[in-house]
Short mmCIF file of C-alpha atoms in Angstrom, two decimals:
data_model
loop_
_atom_site.label_atom_id
_atom_site.label_comp_id
_atom_site.label_asym_id
_atom_site.label_seq_id
_atom_site.Cartn_x
_atom_site.Cartn_y
_atom_site.Cartn_z
CA MET A 1 -0.25 -0.21 -0.06
CA PRO A 2 1.33 3.51 -0.67
CA GLU A 3 2.71 5.36 2.31
CA ARG A 4 1.56 8.88 1.14
CA ALA A 5 -1.04 10.92 2.56
CA PHE A 6 -1.37 14.80 2.88
CA PRO A 7 -3.91 17.67 4.25
CA VAL A 8 -5.49 19.45 1.30
CA VAL A 9 -5.86 23.50 2.56
CA TYR A 10 -8.73 25.45 1.14
CA ALA A 11 -7.75 28.81 0.28
CA ARG A 12 -9.32 32.05 -0.83
CA ASP A 13 -5.87 33.34 -2.04
CA VAL A 14 -3.85 30.33 -3.18
CA GLU A 15 -0.74 32.32 -3.89
CA ARG A 16 -1.09 34.40 -0.75
CA SER A 17 -1.41 31.03 1.39
CA VAL A 18 1.23 29.27 -0.07
CA ARG A 19 3.85 32.32 0.54
CA PHE A 20 2.48 31.98 4.26
CA TYR A 21 3.57 28.08 4.04
CA GLN A 22 6.84 29.01 2.19
CA ARG A 23 7.68 31.06 5.67
CA LEU A 24 7.45 27.69 7.56
CA GLY A 25 9.85 26.13 5.49
CA PHE A 26 7.60 24.43 2.87
CA GLN A 27 8.64 24.21 -1.07
CA THR A 28 6.65 23.93 -3.89
CA HIS A 29 6.94 20.72 -5.97
CA PHE A 30 4.08 20.98 -8.42
CA ARG A 31 1.44 23.52 -9.53
CA LEU A 32 -1.65 23.85 -11.53
CA PRO A 33 -1.58 25.44 -14.15
CA PRO A 34 2.19 25.58 -14.27
CA GLN A 35 1.63 29.38 -15.29
CA GLY A 36 -0.51 32.20 -14.31
CA ASP A 37 -2.60 32.05 -11.04
CA ALA A 38 -2.43 28.98 -9.40
CA GLY A 39 -5.55 26.69 -8.35
CA TYR A 40 -3.59 24.19 -6.72
CA VAL A 41 -0.07 24.01 -5.25
CA GLY A 42 1.46 20.94 -3.59
CA LEU A 43 3.91 21.82 -0.83
CA ARG A 44 6.90 19.80 0.64
CA ARG A 45 8.87 20.09 4.20
CA GLY A 46 11.23 17.24 4.05
CA SER A 47 9.34 14.06 3.68
CA TYR A 48 5.92 16.03 4.60
CA GLU A 49 3.23 17.28 2.25
CA LEU A 50 0.51 19.26 2.16
CA ALA A 51 -1.32 21.01 -0.71
CA VAL A 52 -3.23 24.28 -1.11
CA THR A 53 -6.31 24.72 -3.64
CA THR A 54 -8.93 27.55 -4.14
CA ILE A 55 -11.94 27.01 -1.77
CA HIS A 56 -14.15 26.56 -5.06
CA SER A 57 -12.61 23.28 -5.75
CA PRO A 58 -14.53 20.99 -3.63
CA GLU A 59 -17.68 22.40 -4.95
CA GLN A 60 -16.52 21.66 -8.36
CA LEU A 61 -14.97 18.21 -7.55
CA ILE A 62 -17.57 16.81 -5.01
CA GLY A 63 -20.49 19.55 -4.84
CA VAL A 64 -19.26 20.43 -1.10
CA GLN A 65 -19.22 24.00 0.10
CA VAL A 66 -16.33 25.58 2.11
CA GLY A 67 -17.67 27.19 5.27
CA SER A 68 -16.75 30.40 6.88
CA GLY A 69 -15.08 28.98 9.83
CA PRO A 70 -11.58 27.06 10.06
CA CYS A 71 -11.16 24.28 7.71
CA PHE A 72 -8.39 22.74 9.48
CA GLU A 73 -5.36 22.81 12.05
CA MET A 74 -1.95 22.49 10.82
CA PHE A 75 0.56 21.29 13.62
CA VAL A 76 4.37 22.18 12.15
CA TYR A 77 7.55 21.23 14.36
CA VAL A 78 10.16 23.97 14.17
CA ASP A 79 13.58 24.38 16.08
CA ASN A 80 12.56 27.17 18.53
CA VAL A 81 8.79 28.74 18.64
CA ASP A 82 9.96 32.04 20.24
CA GLU A 83 12.46 32.65 17.18
CA ILE A 84 10.22 31.75 14.56
CA LEU A 85 7.05 33.30 16.07
CA ALA A 86 9.61 36.68 16.75
CA ARG A 87 10.08 36.52 12.84
CA LEU A 88 6.57 36.05 11.90
CA ARG A 89 5.59 39.22 14.00
CA ASP A 90 7.81 41.16 12.15
CA GLY A 91 5.60 40.47 9.10
CA ASP A 92 1.98 40.32 9.24
CA VAL A 93 1.20 37.19 10.76
CA ARG A 94 -1.68 37.23 13.40
CA VAL A 95 -0.61 35.23 16.65
CA LEU A 96 -3.55 33.38 18.05
CA LYS A 97 -1.64 32.56 21.51
CA ALA A 98 1.47 33.16 22.50
CA PRO A 99 4.18 30.11 23.19
CA GLU A 100 3.49 28.18 26.09
CA ASP A 101 5.13 25.13 27.70
CA MET A 102 2.38 22.39 27.59
CA PHE A 103 1.62 19.70 29.85
CA TRP A 104 2.80 17.19 27.36
CA GLY A 105 6.17 18.50 27.02
CA GLU A 106 6.35 20.85 24.16
CA ARG A 107 6.06 24.95 23.81
CA VAL A 108 3.42 25.57 21.50
CA ALA A 109 2.28 29.01 20.04
CA TRP A 110 -0.67 29.21 17.58
CA ILE A 111 -0.77 31.62 14.40
CA ALA A 112 -3.53 31.76 12.03
CA ASP A 113 -2.80 31.37 8.12
CA ARG A 114 -3.89 33.61 5.47
CA ASP A 115 -7.78 32.24 5.93
CA GLY A 116 -7.88 32.29 9.47
CA ASN A 117 -7.16 28.54 10.03
CA PRO A 118 -4.97 27.68 12.93
CA VAL A 119 -1.34 26.75 12.70
CA ALA A 120 0.31 25.30 15.56
CA LEU A 121 4.29 26.07 15.99
CA ALA A 122 5.73 23.50 18.30
CA THR A 123 9.27 22.68 19.77
CA ALA A 124 10.41 20.11 22.38
CA ALA A 125 10.25 21.83 25.72
CA ALA A 126 13.68 22.21 27.30
CA GLY A 127 14.44 19.14 29.37
CA SER A 128 12.09 16.95 28.04
CA ALA A 129 11.31 14.63 24.87
CA GLN A 130 8.68 14.77 22.31
CA PRO A 131 5.54 12.35 22.89
CA ALA A 132 6.12 9.04 20.87
CA GLY A 133 4.60 9.14 17.68
CA SER A 134 5.74 13.05 17.25
#
């Protein structure tokens, strides 16, 4: 069985959302159409993937409309939550929750992507290991 799966992010502005995820270390590996305004972009960060597509895609493909609230939550591991968040704050990224040491042993902050979906930035807290399976 193939070992590939990835989330698809529904975005009002695909290019704007792609730029947001590129700031978190994702790189474009696939784009439709290849030229002009993107309707779908595949991104990779190491061996991990996600895709960004227009909010109109699920309606066109399967007859489902995207709601007005968050469509997903992304959890992204970074080397240092506080440093990454400081860099992102210098731009126009909205912080939903400041960094905090969580009871499960990670330091986590939440920001919003360009469509308001929550994105958690996580780093193992000093002196603790990441939970099994992470």
